[in-house]
Amino acid sequence: MSYIRKEIPPELLARQREIMADIREHLSSLGRTPLAMVDTYGCQQNEADSEKLRGMLAEMGYGFTTKESEADVIVLNTCAVREHAEQRVYGNVGALTHTKKANPNQIIVLCGCMAQQESVAKRIKESYRHVDIVFGPHALWRFPEFLQKVLREGGRVFEITPSDGAIAEGLPQKRDGSVKAWLSIMYGCNNFCTYCIVPYVRGRERSRTPEDILAEAKALVAAGYKDITLLGQNVNSYGKDLNLGVDFSDILSMINQIDGDFVIRFMTSHPKDAGEKLFSTMARCDKVAKQLHLPFQSGSSRVLSAMNRRYTREEYLALIDLARSYMPDIVLTSDVIVGFPGETEEEFEETMTLVDRVKFDALFTFIYSRRPGTPAASMPDPFTREDKQKRFDRLIALQTEISEKKHASYIGKTERVLIDGTEGSTLTGRTDGGRLVRLSGDESLIGSFRNVKITGSNTWALSGELI
Ligand code: SAH
Ligand code: SF4
Ligand code: F3S
């Protein structure tokens, strides 16, 4: 084959499978099912990784619990994207000294993006001595080996060797749901937005082969999954590393051709690589949700340039117009950062006017969080936390008004809704555009598409009645 496969060699993965069988054998002498708990922080990529961690644990013979006190193995799969996420992990890891004291054989594992940072591993090594195993995303596939070492020999394992990253195909996976599924199509990020830690902890962009993706999608459809979300930090750069002439739009078309009744969603898209081909493909493919999460981050071209986003305000707005010209009712959501170092009051106003102009269905708003090691961390940041909080509150107020109006406009309309779960005694579902709908009905409807008349709404959700 003409392209470089950045895959972990099969014989190394086979070795991990042997270790899993070994651990299973070893644990069977316990006379009870050992229990594990996996706690996930961060984004969908991490949730997908946690499904693999649970898959490996299940294969090693573990059952699952949500109680720290009864777990034999506790895994914290962490996120490093903002300081707040890290503080939560330190707080929760700290609290585990109690469960470990009550059960000294308990094994505590800290993995994920936060663990990949040297400063974090050092702090865990020195100040959180009850943590047994620490590894970053690159070493996820070696989890069985680390666990075996601690089970057999005790001691601690730290594996955070930096890497550009590789792909481990065929890891066992224990999915969280039976209706909605994550399907990772690529890993890593090459964009180095100046505020962001992700490229440092997740490595370079690497795409799974179209064959592997298609096989997984077919298996999901065959297993009855109805809502498949394709995952990547920037799905629009899919395939650039493979040189097969297959891009993200081609992947959408391929999956769209699988027989069956299901919806295809994807996230996240970077505006710099989104365009005509993507939008025309979305419009043409009946199974692809008319929904786009397209983070803009700032409405100011000066700030966008300082963020290294590689598009201007005008280019972003033109892209939105283009998307709407293909799909007039497309549901649009976005991410935005308030208070990037040096963002002035006037520049923040440009974020406000962009939000007012686009009228997103929902917005994920973040106050800038300094990430040591990123270029933005050493930029002058003269505005206070209070200044930023004020801007943030104003932005939220504006978006709340927009979301409420948008949602209210659904009232009286009929939407096709995939019923996907329950919240107490109400059913929940998603419109094709991905908006949350609450309705009453029987649990047996879970997993089916139903027409629902929308009768009520608030900022975040719709409510309706089955037709
Ligand atoms: N790859 C995705 C986003 C991943 S992180 C993309 O590029 O769209 C999710 C969101 O977290 C980002 O879109 C950004 O809005 C926010 N974010 C990332 N780093 C941040 C930081 N240092 N401070 C505040 N928000 C941040
Ligand atoms: Fe971070 Fe930018 Fe990559 Fe998204 S595209 S993960 S914001 S560096
Ligand atoms: Fe967090 Fe890592 Fe995702 S830093 S947002 S869990 S890629």
Coordinates of C-alpha atoms and ligand atoms in Angstrom, one line a residue:
M1 CA 0.0 0.0 0.0
S2 CA 1.2 3.5 -0.8
Y3 CA 0.4 5.2 2.4
I4 CA 2.0 5.0 5.8
R5 CA -0.2 3.1 8.3
K6 CA 0.3 4.6 11.7
E7 CA -1.1 1.5 13.3
I8 CA 0.1 -0.3 16.4
P9 CA 1.5 -3.6 15.0
P10 CA -1.0 -6.5 15.4
E11 CA 1.5 -8.7 17.3
L12 CA 1.7 -6.0 20.1
L13 CA -2.0 -5.9 20.3
A14 CA -2.2 -9.7 20.4
R15 CA 0.2 -9.6 23.4
Q16 CA -2.2 -7.3 25.2
R17 CA -5.0 -9.8 24.5
E18 CA -2.9 -12.5 26.1
I19 CA -2.4 -10.4 29.1
M20 CA -6.1 -9.8 29.4
A21 CA -6.8 -13.5 29.3
D22 CA -4.1 -14.0 31.9
I23 CA -5.6 -11.4 34.2
R24 CA -9.1 -13.0 33.7
E25 CA -7.7 -16.3 34.8
H26 CA -5.9 -14.8 37.8
L27 CA -9.0 -13.0 38.9
S28 CA -11.3 -16.0 38.6
S29 CA -9.6 -17.4 41.7
L30 CA -11.1 -14.6 43.7
G31 CA -14.4 -16.4 44.0
R32 CA -16.4 -13.2 43.2
T33 CA -16.6 -10.8 40.2
P34 CA -14.1 -8.0 40.8
L35 CA -15.6 -4.5 40.1
A36 CA -14.3 -1.6 38.2
M37 CA -15.4 2.0 37.8
V38 CA -14.5 4.3 35.0
D39 CA -15.1 8.0 35.4
T40 CA -14.9 10.2 32.3
Y41 CA -14.1 13.9 32.1
G42 CA -13.9 16.0 28.9
C43 CA -15.1 15.5 25.4
Q44 CA -16.7 12.8 23.3
Q45 CA -13.2 11.5 22.3
N46 CA -12.6 10.7 26.0
E47 CA -16.0 9.1 26.3
A48 CA -15.1 6.9 23.3
D49 CA -11.8 6.1 25.0
S50 CA -13.6 5.1 28.2
E51 CA -15.7 2.7 26.2
K52 CA -12.4 1.0 25.2
L53 CA -11.2 1.0 28.8
R54 CA -14.4 -0.6 29.9
G55 CA -14.1 -3.1 27.0
M56 CA -10.7 -4.1 28.2
L57 CA -11.8 -4.3 31.8
A58 CA -14.8 -6.5 30.8
E59 CA -12.5 -8.8 28.9
M60 CA -10.3 -9.1 31.9
G61 CA -13.3 -10.3 33.9
Y62 CA -14.4 -7.1 35.7
G63 CA -17.9 -6.2 36.4
F64 CA -18.9 -2.5 36.8
T65 CA -20.0 -0.3 39.7
T66 CA -20.6 3.4 40.2
K67 CA -19.5 3.3 43.9
E68 CA -15.9 4.1 44.6
S69 CA -16.1 2.2 47.9
E70 CA -16.8 -1.1 46.3
A71 CA -14.5 -0.8 43.2
D72 CA -11.4 -2.9 42.9
V73 CA -10.2 -0.7 40.1
I74 CA -11.0 3.0 39.7
V75 CA -10.1 4.7 36.4
L76 CA -10.2 8.5 36.0
N77 CA -10.1 9.3 32.3
T78 CA -9.2 13.0 32.5
C79 CA -9.4 16.2 30.4
A80 CA -6.8 19.0 30.3
V81 CA -8.7 21.5 28.1
R82 CA -9.4 24.0 30.9
E83 CA -8.0 24.5 34.4
H84 CA -11.4 23.9 36.0
A85 CA -11.5 20.4 34.5
E86 CA -8.1 19.7 36.1
Q87 CA -9.1 21.1 39.5
R88 CA -12.0 18.8 39.6
V89 CA -9.8 15.8 38.9
Y90 CA -7.3 16.8 41.6
G91 CA -10.3 17.2 44.0
N92 CA -11.7 13.8 43.1
V93 CA -8.4 12.0 43.2
G94 CA -7.6 13.5 46.6
A95 CA -10.9 12.1 48.0
L96 CA -9.9 8.6 46.9
T97 CA -7.3 8.4 49.8
H98 CA -10.3 7.4 51.9
T99 CA -11.5 4.5 49.8
K100 CA -7.9 3.3 49.4
K101 CA -7.4 3.4 53.1
A102 CA -10.5 1.2 53.6
N103 CA -9.4 -1.1 50.8
P104 CA -5.6 -1.0 50.4
N105 CA -5.8 -3.4 47.4
Q106 CA -7.8 -1.0 45.4
I107 CA -6.0 0.1 42.2
I108 CA -6.3 3.7 41.2
V109 CA -5.6 4.7 37.6
L110 CA -5.3 8.2 36.2
C111 CA -5.2 8.4 32.4
G112 CA -6.3 10.6 29.6
C113 CA -5.2 14.0 28.4
M114 CA -4.3 15.5 31.7
A115 CA -2.0 12.6 32.6
Q116 CA -0.1 13.1 29.4
Q117 CA 1.4 16.4 30.8
E118 CA 4.7 15.9 32.6
S119 CA 3.9 18.5 35.3
V120 CA 0.7 16.5 36.1
A121 CA 2.5 13.1 36.2
K122 CA 5.1 14.7 38.5
R123 CA 2.5 16.1 40.9
I124 CA 0.7 12.8 41.0
K125 CA 3.9 10.9 41.6
E126 CA 4.9 13.2 44.5
S127 CA 1.7 14.2 46.2
Y128 CA -0.9 11.6 45.3
R129 CA 0.9 8.4 46.3
H130 CA -2.3 6.4 46.4
V131 CA -2.5 6.6 42.6
D132 CA -1.0 3.3 41.2
I133 CA -1.1 3.8 37.4
V134 CA -0.7 6.9 35.3
F135 CA -0.7 6.9 31.5
G136 CA -1.6 9.3 28.6
P137 CA -3.8 8.7 25.6
H138 CA -1.0 7.3 23.5
A139 CA -0.6 4.3 25.9
L140 CA -4.3 3.5 26.3
W141 CA -3.9 0.2 24.4
R142 CA -1.3 -0.9 27.0
F143 CA -3.6 -0.7 29.9
P144 CA -3.8 -4.5 30.4
E145 CA 0.0 -4.7 30.7
F146 CA 0.1 -1.9 33.3
L147 CA -2.6 -3.4 35.3
Q148 CA -0.9 -6.8 35.3
K149 CA 2.3 -5.3 36.5
V150 CA 0.6 -3.7 39.5
L151 CA -1.5 -6.9 40.2
R152 CA 1.6 -9.1 40.2
E153 CA 4.3 -7.0 41.5
G154 CA 2.7 -4.0 43.2
G155 CA 4.5 -0.7 42.8
R156 CA 3.5 2.1 40.5
V157 CA 3.4 2.6 36.7
F158 CA 4.0 5.9 34.9
E159 CA 3.8 5.9 31.1
I160 CA 3.6 9.3 29.5
T161 CA 6.3 9.1 26.8
P162 CA 5.5 11.9 24.3
S163 CA 4.4 10.7 20.9
D164 CA 2.9 11.9 17.6
G165 CA 0.4 9.0 18.2
A166 CA -0.6 5.9 16.4
I167 CA -3.9 4.0 15.9
A168 CA -4.8 0.9 17.8
E169 CA -7.4 -1.0 15.8
G170 CA -9.6 -3.8 17.2
L171 CA -9.5 -2.9 20.9
P172 CA -12.5 -4.4 22.8
Q173 CA -15.2 -1.8 23.4
K174 CA -18.1 -1.7 25.8
R175 CA -20.5 0.9 24.5
D176 CA -22.6 3.0 26.9
G177 CA -25.8 3.0 25.0
S178 CA -27.8 0.9 22.6
V179 CA -29.2 3.7 20.4
K180 CA -26.4 6.2 20.1
A181 CA -22.8 5.4 19.3
W182 CA -19.5 7.2 18.9
L183 CA -17.4 6.3 15.9
S184 CA -13.9 7.8 16.0
I185 CA -12.7 8.4 12.5
M186 CA -9.4 10.1 13.3
Y187 CA -7.3 11.1 16.3
G188 CA -5.1 14.0 17.2
C189 CA -4.9 17.6 16.0
N190 CA -2.4 19.6 13.9
N191 CA -3.9 23.0 14.3
F192 CA -2.2 24.3 17.3
C193 CA -4.7 27.1 18.2
T194 CA -2.6 29.2 20.5
Y195 CA -4.8 28.7 23.6
C196 CA -5.3 24.9 23.2
I197 CA -3.6 22.0 24.9
V198 CA -5.1 19.2 22.8
P199 CA -2.4 18.9 20.1
Y200 CA 0.2 18.5 22.9
V201 CA -1.6 15.7 24.6
R202 CA -3.3 13.9 21.7
G203 CA -0.5 14.0 19.1
R204 CA -0.8 14.6 15.3
E205 CA -3.8 14.0 13.1
R206 CA -4.1 10.4 12.0
S207 CA -7.0 8.9 10.2
R208 CA -8.4 5.4 10.4
T209 CA -8.7 3.8 7.0
P210 CA -12.0 4.1 5.1
E211 CA -12.4 0.3 5.3
D212 CA -12.0 0.2 9.1
I213 CA -14.5 3.1 9.5
L214 CA -17.0 1.5 7.1
A215 CA -16.8 -1.9 8.8
E216 CA -17.5 -0.3 12.2
A217 CA -20.4 1.7 10.9
K218 CA -21.9 -1.4 9.3
A219 CA -21.5 -3.3 12.5
L220 CA -23.2 -0.5 14.4
V221 CA -26.2 -0.4 12.1
A222 CA -26.4 -4.2 12.2
A223 CA -26.4 -4.1 16.0
G224 CA -29.4 -1.7 15.9
Y225 CA -27.7 1.6 16.6
K226 CA -29.7 4.5 15.2
D227 CA -27.6 7.6 15.8
I228 CA -23.9 7.4 14.9
T229 CA -21.6 10.4 15.6
L230 CA -18.4 10.5 13.7
L231 CA -15.6 11.9 16.0
G232 CA -12.4 13.8 15.5
Q233 CA -10.9 17.1 16.7
N234 CA -11.3 18.3 13.2
V235 CA -13.2 15.8 11.0
N236 CA -12.8 18.1 8.0
S237 CA -9.1 17.2 7.8
Y238 CA -9.9 13.5 7.6
G239 CA -7.8 11.6 5.2
K240 CA -5.1 14.3 4.5
D241 CA -2.5 12.0 6.2
L242 CA -3.6 8.9 4.2
N243 CA -3.3 10.2 0.6
L244 CA -6.0 7.9 -0.6
G245 CA -8.0 10.7 -2.2
V246 CA -10.8 10.0 0.3
D247 CA -11.9 13.0 2.3
F248 CA -14.5 13.6 5.0
S249 CA -17.3 14.2 2.6
D250 CA -16.5 10.9 0.9
I251 CA -16.8 9.2 4.3
L252 CA -20.2 10.7 4.9
S253 CA -21.4 9.5 1.4
M254 CA -20.1 6.0 2.1
I255 CA -21.8 5.7 5.4
N256 CA -25.0 7.2 4.0
Q257 CA -25.2 4.3 1.6
I258 CA -25.4 1.7 4.3
D259 CA -29.0 0.2 4.3
G260 CA -31.1 1.0 7.4
D261 CA -32.8 3.7 9.2
F262 CA -30.3 5.8 11.2
V263 CA -28.8 9.3 11.5
I264 CA -25.2 10.3 11.0
R265 CA -23.8 13.2 13.0
F266 CA -20.2 14.4 13.3
M267 CA -18.1 16.7 15.4
T268 CA -16.0 18.8 15.4
S269 CA -15.6 20.8 12.2
H270 CA -12.9 23.5 11.9
P271 CA -14.1 26.4 9.7
K272 CA -10.8 26.5 7.8
D273 CA -11.5 23.2 6.1
A274 CA -15.3 23.3 5.8
G275 CA -16.8 24.3 2.5
E276 CA -18.9 23.7 -0.6
K277 CA -18.2 19.9 -0.9
L278 CA -19.1 19.3 2.8
F279 CA -22.3 21.3 2.6
S280 CA -23.5 19.8 -0.7
T281 CA -22.7 16.3 0.6
M282 CA -24.7 17.0 3.8
A283 CA -27.6 18.4 1.8
R284 CA -27.6 15.4 -0.6
C285 CA -27.2 12.6 2.0
D286 CA -30.6 11.8 3.5
K287 CA -29.1 10.1 6.6
V288 CA -26.8 13.0 7.5
A289 CA -28.3 15.3 10.1
K290 CA -28.7 18.8 9.0
Q291 CA -26.7 20.0 11.9
L292 CA -23.3 21.6 12.1
H293 CA -21.1 22.3 15.1
L294 CA -18.7 24.9 13.8
P295 CA -16.7 26.6 16.5
F296 CA -15.9 30.3 15.7
Q297 CA -14.1 31.1 19.0
S298 CA -14.1 34.9 18.4
G299 CA -15.9 37.4 16.3
S300 CA -12.8 39.6 15.9
S301 CA -10.4 38.9 13.0
R302 CA -7.5 40.3 15.1
V303 CA -8.2 37.8 17.9
L304 CA -8.8 35.0 15.5
S305 CA -5.3 35.6 14.0
A306 CA -3.8 35.7 17.5
M307 CA -5.5 32.4 18.2
N308 CA -4.0 30.9 15.0
R309 CA -7.5 29.9 13.7
R310 CA -6.6 30.7 10.1
Y311 CA -9.9 32.3 9.1
T312 CA -11.4 35.8 9.5
R313 CA -14.7 37.0 10.8
E314 CA -15.8 37.6 7.2
E315 CA -14.8 34.2 6.1
Y316 CA -16.6 32.6 8.9
L317 CA -19.8 34.5 8.2
A318 CA -19.5 33.7 4.5
L319 CA -19.2 30.0 5.4
I320 CA -22.4 30.2 7.5
D321 CA -24.2 31.8 4.5
L322 CA -23.0 29.1 2.3
A323 CA -24.1 26.3 4.6
R324 CA -27.6 27.9 4.8
S325 CA -27.8 28.3 1.1
Y326 CA -27.6 24.5 0.9
M327 CA -29.6 23.7 4.0
P328 CA -31.9 26.7 4.9
D329 CA -33.0 25.0 8.2
I330 CA -29.7 23.8 9.3
V331 CA -29.2 23.7 13.1
L332 CA -26.0 25.6 14.0
T333 CA -24.1 25.4 17.2
S334 CA -20.7 26.7 18.1
D335 CA -17.9 27.2 20.7
V336 CA -16.7 30.6 21.8
I337 CA -13.9 31.8 24.1
V338 CA -14.4 35.0 26.1
G339 CA -11.3 36.9 27.4
F340 CA -8.5 35.5 25.2
P341 CA -5.3 37.3 26.3
G342 CA -5.5 41.0 25.2
E343 CA -9.1 40.7 23.8
T344 CA -10.4 44.3 24.1
E345 CA -13.9 45.5 24.9
E346 CA -14.4 46.4 21.2
E347 CA -13.2 43.0 20.1
F348 CA -15.6 41.3 22.5
E349 CA -18.3 43.4 20.9
E350 CA -17.5 41.8 17.6
T351 CA -18.2 38.4 19.2
M352 CA -21.5 39.8 20.3
T353 CA -22.4 41.1 16.9
L354 CA -21.4 37.8 15.2
V355 CA -23.6 35.8 17.6
D356 CA -26.5 38.3 17.0
R357 CA -26.0 38.0 13.2
V358 CA -25.7 34.2 12.9
K359 CA -28.3 33.2 15.5
F360 CA -26.9 29.9 16.6
D361 CA -29.3 27.4 18.0
A362 CA -27.0 26.8 21.0
L363 CA -23.6 28.1 22.0
F364 CA -20.9 26.6 24.2
T365 CA -19.3 29.5 25.9
F366 CA -15.9 29.4 27.8
I367 CA -13.9 31.9 29.7
Y368 CA -10.3 31.7 28.5
S369 CA -8.2 29.4 30.7
R370 CA -4.4 29.6 30.6
R371 CA -2.8 26.4 29.6
P372 CA 0.9 26.3 30.5
G373 CA 3.1 25.3 27.5
T374 CA 0.7 26.9 24.9
P375 CA 1.7 30.1 23.1
A376 CA -1.2 32.1 24.5
A377 CA 0.0 31.3 28.0
S378 CA 2.8 33.8 27.6
M379 CA 0.8 36.5 25.9
P380 CA 0.0 39.7 28.0
D381 CA -3.4 39.3 29.6
P382 CA -4.3 42.7 31.1
F383 CA -8.0 42.2 31.7
T384 CA -9.2 40.9 35.1
R385 CA -11.3 37.9 35.7
E386 CA -14.2 40.2 36.7
D387 CA -13.9 42.0 33.3
K388 CA -14.1 38.7 31.6
Q389 CA -17.0 37.4 33.7
K390 CA -19.0 40.5 32.8
R391 CA -18.5 39.9 29.1
F392 CA -19.3 36.3 29.6
D393 CA -22.6 37.1 31.4
R394 CA -23.6 39.5 28.6
L395 CA -22.9 36.9 25.9
I396 CA -24.9 34.2 27.8
A397 CA -27.8 36.6 28.1
L398 CA -27.8 37.3 24.4
Q399 CA -27.6 33.7 23.4
T400 CA -30.3 32.7 25.9
E401 CA -32.6 35.1 24.2
I402 CA -31.7 33.7 20.8
S403 CA -32.0 30.1 21.8
E404 CA -35.4 30.7 23.5
K405 CA -36.7 32.4 20.3
K406 CA -35.4 29.7 18.1
H407 CA -36.9 26.9 20.2
A408 CA -40.2 28.7 20.5
S409 CA -40.4 28.8 16.7
Y410 CA -40.7 24.9 16.7
I411 CA -44.0 25.1 18.6
G412 CA -46.8 23.7 16.4
K413 CA -44.3 22.0 14.0
T414 CA -44.0 18.2 13.6
E415 CA -40.5 16.8 13.9
R416 CA -39.1 13.4 13.3
V417 CA -37.6 12.4 16.7
L418 CA -35.3 9.5 17.6
I419 CA -36.4 8.4 21.0
D420 CA -33.2 7.6 22.8
G421 CA -33.7 7.4 26.5
T422 CA -35.5 8.5 29.7
E423 CA -35.3 11.2 32.3
G424 CA -37.3 10.0 35.2
S425 CA -40.7 9.1 33.8
T426 CA -40.3 11.2 30.6
L427 CA -38.9 10.0 27.3
T428 CA -36.1 11.9 25.7
G429 CA -35.2 12.1 22.0
R430 CA -33.4 14.2 19.4
T431 CA -34.7 15.9 16.4
D432 CA -32.8 15.3 13.1
G433 CA -31.1 18.6 13.9
G434 CA -30.0 17.3 17.2
R435 CA -32.3 19.3 19.5
L436 CA -33.4 17.6 22.8
V437 CA -37.1 16.8 23.0
R438 CA -39.0 15.6 26.1
L439 CA -42.2 13.7 25.7
S440 CA -44.4 11.2 27.5
G441 CA -44.7 7.7 26.1
D442 CA -43.8 4.1 26.7
E443 CA -40.1 3.0 27.1
S444 CA -40.6 0.4 24.4
L445 CA -40.4 3.3 21.9
I446 CA -36.7 3.8 22.8
G447 CA -34.7 3.3 19.6
S448 CA -37.5 4.2 17.2
F449 CA -38.0 7.3 15.0
R450 CA -41.4 8.9 15.7
N451 CA -43.2 12.0 14.5
V452 CA -43.6 14.4 17.4
K453 CA -45.7 17.5 17.6
I454 CA -43.7 20.2 19.4
T455 CA -45.9 21.8 22.1
G456 CA -43.4 23.6 24.4
S457 CA -39.9 24.9 24.6
N458 CA -37.2 26.5 26.8
T459 CA -33.6 27.6 26.2
W460 CA -32.1 24.2 26.0
A461 CA -34.9 21.8 25.0
L462 CA -38.3 21.2 23.3
S463 CA -41.3 19.3 24.6
G464 CA -43.9 17.5 22.5
E465 CA -46.5 14.8 22.0
L466 CA -46.4 11.7 19.9
I467 CA -48.5 11.7 16.8
Ligands
SAH1 N1 -11.3 20.5 18.2 C1 -12.4 21.3 18.6 C2 -12.5 21.7 20.0 C3 -11.9 21.0 21.1 S1 -11.9 21.7 22.6 C4 -12.4 22.5 17.7 O1 -11.4 23.0 17.3 O2 -13.4 23.0 17.5 C5 -13.5 22.3 22.8 C6 -13.6 23.8 23.1 O3 -13.0 24.2 24.3 C7 -13.0 24.6 22.0 O4 -13.7 24.8 20.9 C8 -12.8 25.9 22.7 O5 -13.9 26.8 22.6 C9 -12.6 25.5 24.2 N2 -11.2 25.7 24.7 C10 -10.1 25.0 24.2 N3 -9.1 25.5 24.9 C11 -9.5 26.4 25.8 C12 -8.9 27.3 26.7 N4 -7.6 27.2 26.9 N5 -9.7 28.1 27.5 C13 -11.0 28.2 27.3 N6 -11.6 27.4 26.4 C14 -10.9 26.5 25.6
SF4_2 FE1 -7.6 22.7 20.0 FE2 -7.7 24.1 17.8 FE3 -7.1 21.5 17.6 FE4 -9.6 22.3 18.3 S1 -8.5 22.7 16.3 S2 -8.4 20.7 19.3 S3 -9.3 24.1 19.5 S4 -5.9 23.1 18.6
F3S3 FE1 -10.3 17.3 27.1 FE2 -8.6 15.8 25.9 FE3 -11.1 16.1 24.9 S1 -8.2 17.7 26.7 S2 -11.6 18.1 25.5 S3 -10.5 15.2 26.8 S4 -9.2 15.8 23.7

